[in-house]
């Protein structure tokens, strides 16, 4: 398997040459400059390349498994998540008010890109948690925020979103899960959701589901959908979250790829949940999370494309096949064939267009003849440095 080279030089280039990062941070009153940010990203890149990337393949081959009603993640995932969480990566950009580190969101995006490039199954877990935190923060009552946000922000608990049902995917107007009010202010949530990413796992801690459901008096369609916070573990009399809620995994979804990601069919059998936001306005509240996830999905595409590009360019350097263009010798690395370079450059153009891409020494991924002088020439853009003729 090829290794992953974290694109930290590119991030540094963007911060210093494109974004005027230090001035922007000073204007925002944030005590972080590009040197500190680059140091954080170096460390994040090391974690992704050395710890999470090797787990990606074994995780995908082994996959998550459903054993006696509980999801077991592939070997090494739970330990890796604990390290990730304890080192503070889960709370990188979250608000200090709830225990987050409050670093600029752009660092979060770059971390997400590297997570997606190296181990998307893993990266989805903190990504969904962050989106759930945003929705809870924006719409939940103060008591729900106080109880759930600190452990979620620290990454000790994780989040999931439960919208989709077998008869309601693209069009959520038809969803049937119901929420019956109880005297204590909670609701009994009953229904089945499908495709629920990170719906269950064995990493420890609570799993907080944000579930769309209908109240008894709900109008038809999307104007009758409400949002509920439904945790896997409920508080006991002493306030510790030890009581199992009435929710269970019906099955693990079968997917192409990201087999380590526990995408679940979830059954809610009168599970205890609390209303988030106003009755019948749940879809709008859920969109706070969905919009965060949409951004994450965009970054996932960029990360996966960048990671795939690295793998392809690395392979093209190693694979010896065919004769040189003038026919004088062979076999040559397939990157020496012009059409292979064209295809790789095509991929790289998309990746660069999606974010940014190689500057500095990593031009070697695609431009085998780039010279050290050209690489270090000041004031050149990434594209001009890496043109196929350079
Ligand atoms: C890996 C993965 C993870 C997911 N994670 C989650 C999660 O965490 N939580 C969650 O709630 N859901 C999750 N989903 C579900 C996802 O949100 C749905 O797949 C999505 O909403 C589309 O629904 P569907 O799959 O039922 O597609 P369908 O609604 O069956 O649509 C299938 C196709 O038909 C088209 N189509 C449907 N209706 C119309 C129409 N009226 N006019 C024209 N075209 C139409 C759609 O555009 C689509 O191309 C996940 C899905 C996947 C694959």
Coordinates of C-alpha atoms in Angstrom, one line a residue, residues 179-190 215-216 228 234 245-246 269-274:
X179 CA -43.2 10.8 19.1
X180 CA -45.8 10.4 21.9
X181 CA -45.6 12.9 24.7
X182 CA -45.2 11.7 28.2
X183 CA -46.2 13.4 31.4
X184 CA -42.5 14.1 32.4
X185 CA -41.9 16.2 29.3
X186 CA -40.1 13.5 27.4
X187 CA -41.4 11.6 24.4
X188 CA -41.7 8.0 23.4
X189 CA -40.1 7.6 20.0
X190 CA -41.2 4.7 17.9
X215 CA -46.0 14.4 17.2
X216 CA -49.6 13.1 17.4
X228 CA -35.8 14.7 19.2
X234 CA -30.3 7.6 29.8
X245 CA -32.7 3.4 26.1
X246 CA -35.2 1.4 24.1
X269 CA -39.2 1.0 20.5
X270 CA -40.7 3.7 22.6
X271 CA -37.2 5.2 23.2
X272 CA -37.0 8.2 25.5
X273 CA -36.3 11.4 23.6
X274 CA -36.6 15.1 24.2

